[in-house]
Coordinates of N, CA and C in Angstrom, one line a residue:
X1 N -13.9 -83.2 -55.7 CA -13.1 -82.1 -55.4 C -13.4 -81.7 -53.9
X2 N -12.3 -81.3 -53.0 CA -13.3 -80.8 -51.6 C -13.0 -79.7 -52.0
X3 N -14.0 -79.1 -50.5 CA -14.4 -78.0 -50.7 C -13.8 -76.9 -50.6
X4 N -12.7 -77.0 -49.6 CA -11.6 -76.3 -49.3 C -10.6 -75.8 -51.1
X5 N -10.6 -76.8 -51.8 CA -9.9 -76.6 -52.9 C -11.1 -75.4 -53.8
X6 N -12.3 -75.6 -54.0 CA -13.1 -74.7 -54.6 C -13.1 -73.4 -53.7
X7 N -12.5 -72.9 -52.7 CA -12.3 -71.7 -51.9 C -11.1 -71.5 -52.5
X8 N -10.2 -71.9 -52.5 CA -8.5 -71.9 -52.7 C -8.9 -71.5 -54.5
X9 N -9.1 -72.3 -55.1 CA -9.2 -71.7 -56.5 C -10.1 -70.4 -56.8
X10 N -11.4 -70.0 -56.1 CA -11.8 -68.8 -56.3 C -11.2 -67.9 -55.7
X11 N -10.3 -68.2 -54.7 CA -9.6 -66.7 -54.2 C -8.4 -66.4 -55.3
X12 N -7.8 -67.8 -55.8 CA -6.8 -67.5 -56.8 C -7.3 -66.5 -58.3
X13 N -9.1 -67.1 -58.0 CA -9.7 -66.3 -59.7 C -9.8 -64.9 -58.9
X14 N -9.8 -64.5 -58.0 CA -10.2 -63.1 -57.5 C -8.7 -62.5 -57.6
X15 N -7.6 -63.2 -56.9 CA -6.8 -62.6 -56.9 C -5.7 -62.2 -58.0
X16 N -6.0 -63.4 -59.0 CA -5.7 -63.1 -60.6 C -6.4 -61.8 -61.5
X17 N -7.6 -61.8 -61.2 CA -8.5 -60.9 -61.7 C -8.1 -59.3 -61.3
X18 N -7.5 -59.4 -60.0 CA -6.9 -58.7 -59.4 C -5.5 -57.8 -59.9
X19 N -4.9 -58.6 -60.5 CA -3.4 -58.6 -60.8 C -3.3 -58.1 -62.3
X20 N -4.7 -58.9 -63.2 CA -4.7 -58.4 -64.3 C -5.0 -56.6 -64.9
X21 N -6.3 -56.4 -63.8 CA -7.1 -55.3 -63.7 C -5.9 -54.2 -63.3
X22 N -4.5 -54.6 -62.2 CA -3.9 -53.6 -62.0 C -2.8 -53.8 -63.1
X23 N -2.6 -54.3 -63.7 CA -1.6 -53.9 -65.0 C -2.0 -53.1 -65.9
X24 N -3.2 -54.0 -66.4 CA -4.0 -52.7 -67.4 C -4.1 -51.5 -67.0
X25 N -4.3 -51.0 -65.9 CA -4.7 -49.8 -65.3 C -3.8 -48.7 -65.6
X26 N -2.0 -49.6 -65.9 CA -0.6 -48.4 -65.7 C -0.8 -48.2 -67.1
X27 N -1.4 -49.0 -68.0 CA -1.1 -48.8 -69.6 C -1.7 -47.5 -70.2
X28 N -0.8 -46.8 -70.6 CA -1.5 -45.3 -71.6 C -2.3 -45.4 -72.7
X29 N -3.3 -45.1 -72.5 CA -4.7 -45.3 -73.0 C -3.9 -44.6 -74.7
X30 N -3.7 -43.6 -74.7 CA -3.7 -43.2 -75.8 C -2.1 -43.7 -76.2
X31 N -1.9 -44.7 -76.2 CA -0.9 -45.6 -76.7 C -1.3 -46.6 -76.9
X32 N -2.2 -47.1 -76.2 CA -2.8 -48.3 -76.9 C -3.9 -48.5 -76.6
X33 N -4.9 -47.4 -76.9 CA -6.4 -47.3 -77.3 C -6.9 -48.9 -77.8
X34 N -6.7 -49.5 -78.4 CA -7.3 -50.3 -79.3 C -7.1 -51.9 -78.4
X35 N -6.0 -52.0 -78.4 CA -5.7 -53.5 -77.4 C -6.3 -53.2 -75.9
X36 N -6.7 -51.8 -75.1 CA -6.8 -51.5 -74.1 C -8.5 -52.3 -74.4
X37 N -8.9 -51.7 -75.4 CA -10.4 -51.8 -75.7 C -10.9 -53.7 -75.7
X38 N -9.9 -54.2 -76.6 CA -9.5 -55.5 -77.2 C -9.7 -56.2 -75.2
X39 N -9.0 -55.7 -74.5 CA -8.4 -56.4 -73.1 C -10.5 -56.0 -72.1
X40 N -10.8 -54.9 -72.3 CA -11.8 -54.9 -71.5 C -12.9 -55.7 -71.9
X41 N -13.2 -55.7 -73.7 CA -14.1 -56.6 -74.2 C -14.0 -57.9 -73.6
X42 N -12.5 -58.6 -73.6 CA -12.7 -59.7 -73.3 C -12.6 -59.8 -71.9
X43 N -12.3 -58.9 -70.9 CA -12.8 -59.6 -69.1 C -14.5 -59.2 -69.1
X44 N -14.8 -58.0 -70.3 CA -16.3 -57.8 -69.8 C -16.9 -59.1 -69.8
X45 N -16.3 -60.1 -70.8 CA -17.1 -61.4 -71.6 C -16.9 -62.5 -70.6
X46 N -15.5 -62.4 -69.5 CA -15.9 -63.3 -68.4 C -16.8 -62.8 -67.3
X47 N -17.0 -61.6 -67.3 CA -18.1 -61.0 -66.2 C -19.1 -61.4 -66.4
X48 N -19.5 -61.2 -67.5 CA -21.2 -61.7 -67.8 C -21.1 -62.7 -67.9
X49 N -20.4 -63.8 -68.5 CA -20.6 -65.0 -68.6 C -20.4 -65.7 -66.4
X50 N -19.4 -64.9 -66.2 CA -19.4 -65.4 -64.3 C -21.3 -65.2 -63.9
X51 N -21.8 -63.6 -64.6 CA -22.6 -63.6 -64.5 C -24.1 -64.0 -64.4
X52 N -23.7 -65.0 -65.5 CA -25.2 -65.5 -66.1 C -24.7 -67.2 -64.9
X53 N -24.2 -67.8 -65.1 CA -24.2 -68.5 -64.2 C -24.1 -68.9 -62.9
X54 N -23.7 -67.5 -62.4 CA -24.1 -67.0 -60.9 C -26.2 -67.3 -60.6
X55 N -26.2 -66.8 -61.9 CA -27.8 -66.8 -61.8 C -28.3 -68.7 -61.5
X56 N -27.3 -68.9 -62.8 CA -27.9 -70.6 -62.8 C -27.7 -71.0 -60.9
X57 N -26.4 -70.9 -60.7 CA -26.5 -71.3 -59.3 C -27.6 -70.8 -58.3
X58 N -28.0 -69.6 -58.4 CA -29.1 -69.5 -57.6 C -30.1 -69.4 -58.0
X59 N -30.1 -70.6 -59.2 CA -31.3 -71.0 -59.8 C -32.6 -69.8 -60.1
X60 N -32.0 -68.9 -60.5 CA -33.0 -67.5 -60.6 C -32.8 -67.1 -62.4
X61 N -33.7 -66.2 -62.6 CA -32.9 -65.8 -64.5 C -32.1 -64.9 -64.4
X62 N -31.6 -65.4 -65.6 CA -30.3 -64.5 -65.9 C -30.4 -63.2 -66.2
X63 N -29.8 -62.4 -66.2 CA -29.8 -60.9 -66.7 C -29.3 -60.4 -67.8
X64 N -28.4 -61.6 -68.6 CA -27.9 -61.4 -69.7 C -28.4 -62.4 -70.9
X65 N -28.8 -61.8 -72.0 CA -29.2 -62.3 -73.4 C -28.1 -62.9 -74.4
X66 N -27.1 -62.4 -73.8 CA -25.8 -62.6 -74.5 C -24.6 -62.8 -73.8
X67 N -23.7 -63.2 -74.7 CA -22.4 -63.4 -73.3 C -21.0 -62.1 -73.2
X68 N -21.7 -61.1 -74.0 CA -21.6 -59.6 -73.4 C -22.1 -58.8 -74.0
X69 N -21.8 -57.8 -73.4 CA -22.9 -56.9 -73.6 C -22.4 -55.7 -74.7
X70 N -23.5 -55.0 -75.0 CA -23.4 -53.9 -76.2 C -22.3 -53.0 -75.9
X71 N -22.4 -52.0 -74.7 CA -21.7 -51.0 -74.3 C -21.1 -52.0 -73.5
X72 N -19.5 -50.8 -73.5 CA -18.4 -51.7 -73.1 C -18.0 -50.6 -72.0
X73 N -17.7 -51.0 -70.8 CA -17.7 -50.4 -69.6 C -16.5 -50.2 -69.2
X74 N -16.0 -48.9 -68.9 CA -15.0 -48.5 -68.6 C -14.2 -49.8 -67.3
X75 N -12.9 -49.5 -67.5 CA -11.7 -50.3 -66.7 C -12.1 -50.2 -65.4
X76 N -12.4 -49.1 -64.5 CA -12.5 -49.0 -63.3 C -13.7 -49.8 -62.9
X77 N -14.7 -49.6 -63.5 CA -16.5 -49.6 -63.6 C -16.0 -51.2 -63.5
X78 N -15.5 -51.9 -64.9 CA -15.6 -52.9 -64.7 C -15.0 -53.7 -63.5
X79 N -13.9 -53.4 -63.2 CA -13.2 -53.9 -61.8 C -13.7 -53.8 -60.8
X80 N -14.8 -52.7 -60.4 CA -15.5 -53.1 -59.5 C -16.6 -53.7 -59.4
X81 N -17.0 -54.1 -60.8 CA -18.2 -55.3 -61.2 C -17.6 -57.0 -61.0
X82 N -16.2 -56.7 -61.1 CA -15.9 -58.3 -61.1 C -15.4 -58.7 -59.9
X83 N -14.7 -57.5 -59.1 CA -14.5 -57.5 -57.2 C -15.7 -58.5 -56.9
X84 N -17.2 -57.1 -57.4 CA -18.0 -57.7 -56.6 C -18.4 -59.4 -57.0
X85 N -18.8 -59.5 -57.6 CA -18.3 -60.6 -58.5 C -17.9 -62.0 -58.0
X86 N -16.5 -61.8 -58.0 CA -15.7 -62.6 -57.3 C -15.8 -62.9 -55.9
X87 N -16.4 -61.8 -55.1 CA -16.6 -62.3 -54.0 C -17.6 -62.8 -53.2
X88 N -19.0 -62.6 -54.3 CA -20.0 -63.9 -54.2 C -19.3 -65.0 -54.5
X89 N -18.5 -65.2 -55.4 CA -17.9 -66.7 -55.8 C -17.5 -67.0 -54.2
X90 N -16.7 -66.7 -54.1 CA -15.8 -66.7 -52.8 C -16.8 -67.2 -51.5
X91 N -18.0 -66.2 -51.4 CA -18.7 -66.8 -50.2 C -19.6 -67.7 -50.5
X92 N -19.9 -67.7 -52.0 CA -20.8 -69.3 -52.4 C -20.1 -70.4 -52.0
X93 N -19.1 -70.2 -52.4 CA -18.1 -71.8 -52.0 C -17.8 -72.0 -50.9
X94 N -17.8 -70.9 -50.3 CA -17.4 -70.8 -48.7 C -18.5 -71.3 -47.7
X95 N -19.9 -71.5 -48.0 CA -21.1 -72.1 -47.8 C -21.9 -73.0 -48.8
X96 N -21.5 -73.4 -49.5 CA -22.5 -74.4 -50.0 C -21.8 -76.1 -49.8
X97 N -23.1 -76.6 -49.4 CA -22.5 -78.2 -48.9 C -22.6 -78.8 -50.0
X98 N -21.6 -80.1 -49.2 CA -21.7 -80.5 -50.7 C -22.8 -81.4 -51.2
X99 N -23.9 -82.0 -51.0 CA -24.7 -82.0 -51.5 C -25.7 -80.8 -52.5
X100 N -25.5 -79.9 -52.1 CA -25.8 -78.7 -52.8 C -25.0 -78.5 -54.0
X101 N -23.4 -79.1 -54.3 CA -22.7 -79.4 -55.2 C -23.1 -80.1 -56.2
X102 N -23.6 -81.3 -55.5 CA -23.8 -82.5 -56.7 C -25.2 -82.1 -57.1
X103 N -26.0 -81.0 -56.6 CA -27.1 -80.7 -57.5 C -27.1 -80.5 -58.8
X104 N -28.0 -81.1 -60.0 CA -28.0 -80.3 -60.9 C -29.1 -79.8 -61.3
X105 N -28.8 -78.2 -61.9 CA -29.1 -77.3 -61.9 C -29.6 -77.3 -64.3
X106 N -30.9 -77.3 -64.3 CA -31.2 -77.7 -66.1 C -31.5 -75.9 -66.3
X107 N -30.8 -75.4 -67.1 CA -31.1 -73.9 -68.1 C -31.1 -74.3 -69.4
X108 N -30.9 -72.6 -69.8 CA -31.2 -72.6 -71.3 C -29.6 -71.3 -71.5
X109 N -28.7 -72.1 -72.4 CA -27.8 -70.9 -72.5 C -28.3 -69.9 -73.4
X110 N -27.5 -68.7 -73.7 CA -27.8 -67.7 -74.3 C -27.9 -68.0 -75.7
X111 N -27.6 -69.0 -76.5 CA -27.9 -69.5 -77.6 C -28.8 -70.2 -78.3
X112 N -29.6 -70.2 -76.9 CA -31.1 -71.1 -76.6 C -30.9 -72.7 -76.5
X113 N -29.6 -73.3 -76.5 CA -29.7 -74.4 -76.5 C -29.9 -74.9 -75.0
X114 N -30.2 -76.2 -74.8 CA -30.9 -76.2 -73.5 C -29.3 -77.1 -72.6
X115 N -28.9 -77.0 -71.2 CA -28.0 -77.3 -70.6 C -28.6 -77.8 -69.2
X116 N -27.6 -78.7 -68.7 CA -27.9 -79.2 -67.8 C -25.9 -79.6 -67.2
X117 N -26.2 -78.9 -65.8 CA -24.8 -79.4 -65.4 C -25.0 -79.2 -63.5
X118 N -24.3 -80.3 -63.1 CA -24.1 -80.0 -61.5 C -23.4 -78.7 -61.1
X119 N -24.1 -78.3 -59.9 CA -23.3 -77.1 -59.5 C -21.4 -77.0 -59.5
X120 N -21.3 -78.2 -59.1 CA -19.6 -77.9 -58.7 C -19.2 -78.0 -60.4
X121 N -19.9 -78.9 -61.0 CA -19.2 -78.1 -62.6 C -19.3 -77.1 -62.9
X122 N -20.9 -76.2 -62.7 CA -20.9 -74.7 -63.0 C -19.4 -74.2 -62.6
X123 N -19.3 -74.3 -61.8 CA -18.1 -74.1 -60.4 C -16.3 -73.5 -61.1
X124 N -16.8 -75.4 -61.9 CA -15.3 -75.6 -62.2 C -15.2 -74.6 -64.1
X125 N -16.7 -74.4 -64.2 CA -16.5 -74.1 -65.8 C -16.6 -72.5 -65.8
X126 N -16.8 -72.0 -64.7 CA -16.6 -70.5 -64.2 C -14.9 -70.6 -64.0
X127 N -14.0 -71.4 -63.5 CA -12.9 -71.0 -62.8 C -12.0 -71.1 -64.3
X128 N -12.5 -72.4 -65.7 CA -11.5 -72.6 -66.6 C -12.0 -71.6 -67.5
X129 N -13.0 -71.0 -67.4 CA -13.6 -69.8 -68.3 C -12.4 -69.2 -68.5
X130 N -12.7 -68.2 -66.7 CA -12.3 -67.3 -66.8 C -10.4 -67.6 -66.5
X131 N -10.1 -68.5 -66.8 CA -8.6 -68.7 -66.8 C -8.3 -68.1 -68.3
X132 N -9.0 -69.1 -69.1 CA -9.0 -69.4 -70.6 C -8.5 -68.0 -71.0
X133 N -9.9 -67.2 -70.7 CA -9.9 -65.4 -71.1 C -8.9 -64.6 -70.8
X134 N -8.6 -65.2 -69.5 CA -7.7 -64.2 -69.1 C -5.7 -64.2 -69.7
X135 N -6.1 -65.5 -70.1 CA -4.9 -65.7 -71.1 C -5.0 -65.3 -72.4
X136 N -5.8 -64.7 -73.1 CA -6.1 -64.4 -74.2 C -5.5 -62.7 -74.2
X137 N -6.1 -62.5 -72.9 CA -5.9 -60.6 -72.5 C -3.9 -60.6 -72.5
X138 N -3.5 -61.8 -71.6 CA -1.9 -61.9 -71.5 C -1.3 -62.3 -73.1
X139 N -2.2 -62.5 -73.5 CA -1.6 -62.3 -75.5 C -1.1 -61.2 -75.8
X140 N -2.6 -60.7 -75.8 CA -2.5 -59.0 -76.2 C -1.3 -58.3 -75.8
X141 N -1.8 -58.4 -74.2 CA -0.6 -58.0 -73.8 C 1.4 -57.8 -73.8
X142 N 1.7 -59.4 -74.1 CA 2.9 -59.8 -75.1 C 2.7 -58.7 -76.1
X143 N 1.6 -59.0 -76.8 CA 2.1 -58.5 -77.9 C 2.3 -57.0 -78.6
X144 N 2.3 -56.4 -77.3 CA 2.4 -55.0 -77.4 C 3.5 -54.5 -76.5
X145 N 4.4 -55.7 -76.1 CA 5.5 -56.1 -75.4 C 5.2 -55.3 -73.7
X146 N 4.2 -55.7 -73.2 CA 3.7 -55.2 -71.6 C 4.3 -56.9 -71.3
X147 N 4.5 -57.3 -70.1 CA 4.8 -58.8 -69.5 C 3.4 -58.9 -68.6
X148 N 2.6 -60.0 -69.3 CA 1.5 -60.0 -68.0 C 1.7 -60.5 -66.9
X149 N 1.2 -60.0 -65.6 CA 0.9 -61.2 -64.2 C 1.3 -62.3 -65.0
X150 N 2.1 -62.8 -63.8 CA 2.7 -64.3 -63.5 C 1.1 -65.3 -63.3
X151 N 0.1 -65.2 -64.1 CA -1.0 -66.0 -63.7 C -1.1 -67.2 -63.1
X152 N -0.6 -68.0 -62.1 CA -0.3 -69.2 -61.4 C -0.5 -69.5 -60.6
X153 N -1.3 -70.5 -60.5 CA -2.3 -70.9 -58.8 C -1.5 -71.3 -57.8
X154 N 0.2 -72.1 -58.6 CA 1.3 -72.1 -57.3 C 2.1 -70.8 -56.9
X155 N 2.2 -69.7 -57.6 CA 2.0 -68.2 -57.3 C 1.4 -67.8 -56.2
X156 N 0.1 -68.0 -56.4 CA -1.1 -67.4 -55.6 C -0.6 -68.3 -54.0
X157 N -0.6 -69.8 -54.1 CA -0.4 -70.5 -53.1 C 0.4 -69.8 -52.1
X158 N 1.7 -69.7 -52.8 CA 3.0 -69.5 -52.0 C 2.9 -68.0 -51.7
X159 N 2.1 -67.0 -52.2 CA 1.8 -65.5 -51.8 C 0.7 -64.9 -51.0
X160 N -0.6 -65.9 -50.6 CA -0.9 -66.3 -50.1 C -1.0 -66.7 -48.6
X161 N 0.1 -68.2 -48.6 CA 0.4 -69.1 -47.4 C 1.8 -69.3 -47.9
X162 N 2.7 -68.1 -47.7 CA 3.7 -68.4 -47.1 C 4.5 -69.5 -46.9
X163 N 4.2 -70.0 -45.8 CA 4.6 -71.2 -44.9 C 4.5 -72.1 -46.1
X164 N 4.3 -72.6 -47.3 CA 4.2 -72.9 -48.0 C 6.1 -73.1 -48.4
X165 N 6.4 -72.4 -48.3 CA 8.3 -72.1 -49.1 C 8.5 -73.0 -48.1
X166 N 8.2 -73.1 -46.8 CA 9.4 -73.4 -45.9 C 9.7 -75.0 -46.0
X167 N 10.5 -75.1 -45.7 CA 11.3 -77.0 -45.8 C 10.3 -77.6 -44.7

């Protein structure tokens, strides 16, 4: 993969993350208390999980025991946990060579089983994670008839870079 493409897809995970966080935000809590709760559980569970493997990349321990956590952190709190977040992703890719890519990096996941994966996989298993998740939240969402973000990397592209539409 070059490396330019691992910048282009974490700006799309920042900017998706982005798009999700401001829909939920219009929804009236006390109309839908329960799926609102349902939608933060599961982006807290890509945070920590972006989390704990932010660690693996900089080969340091993790901070999390689990792949989320007890108390569930309000909408705002969390958005600005995953900004920040996202934008280590953003400047990790934006600096690491690629030899520093094909490193691999041996842990222990939160289940104690023991793992071993190159960094640009961590990379890529951070970007399908939190794809995965965030389609689960655009369920919920349907199903309480809200329309989620258009979540699409050819989306992001053309909104983005423009000059992209032109013939």
């Amino acid at each position: 993969m070059m490396h330019s493409t691992l910048q282009s897809l974490f700006g799309y995970k920042a900017w998706a993350d982005v798009e999700l966080f401001d829909t939920l935000a219009t929804l009236p809590n006390e109309k839908f208390a329960d799926q609102i709760y349902t939608c933060i559980r599961t982006l807290n569970h890509i945070y920590v999980v972006d989390r704990i493997f932010q660690a693996h990349l900089s080969e340091l321990p993790r901070s999390y025991e689990a792949t989320n956590t007890t108390e569930t952190p309000s909408l705002p709190v969390l958005r600005q946990a995953v900004e920040a977040t996202d934008a280590w992703y953003i400047n990790y890719v934006a600096s690491v060579t690629p030899a520093n890519l094909a490193a691999v990096v041996s842990f222990t996941f939160t289940d104690a089983d023991l793992g071993r994966m190159s960094k640009e996989e961590i990379l890529l298993h951070v970007l399908t994670h939190g794809g995965y998740h965030r389609g689960n939240v655009g369920q919920v969402l349907k199903a309480i008839g809200i329309a989620p973000p258009r979540d699409l990397y050819t989306r992001f592209l053309h909104a983005s870079e423009p000059g992209r539409r032109e013939a």
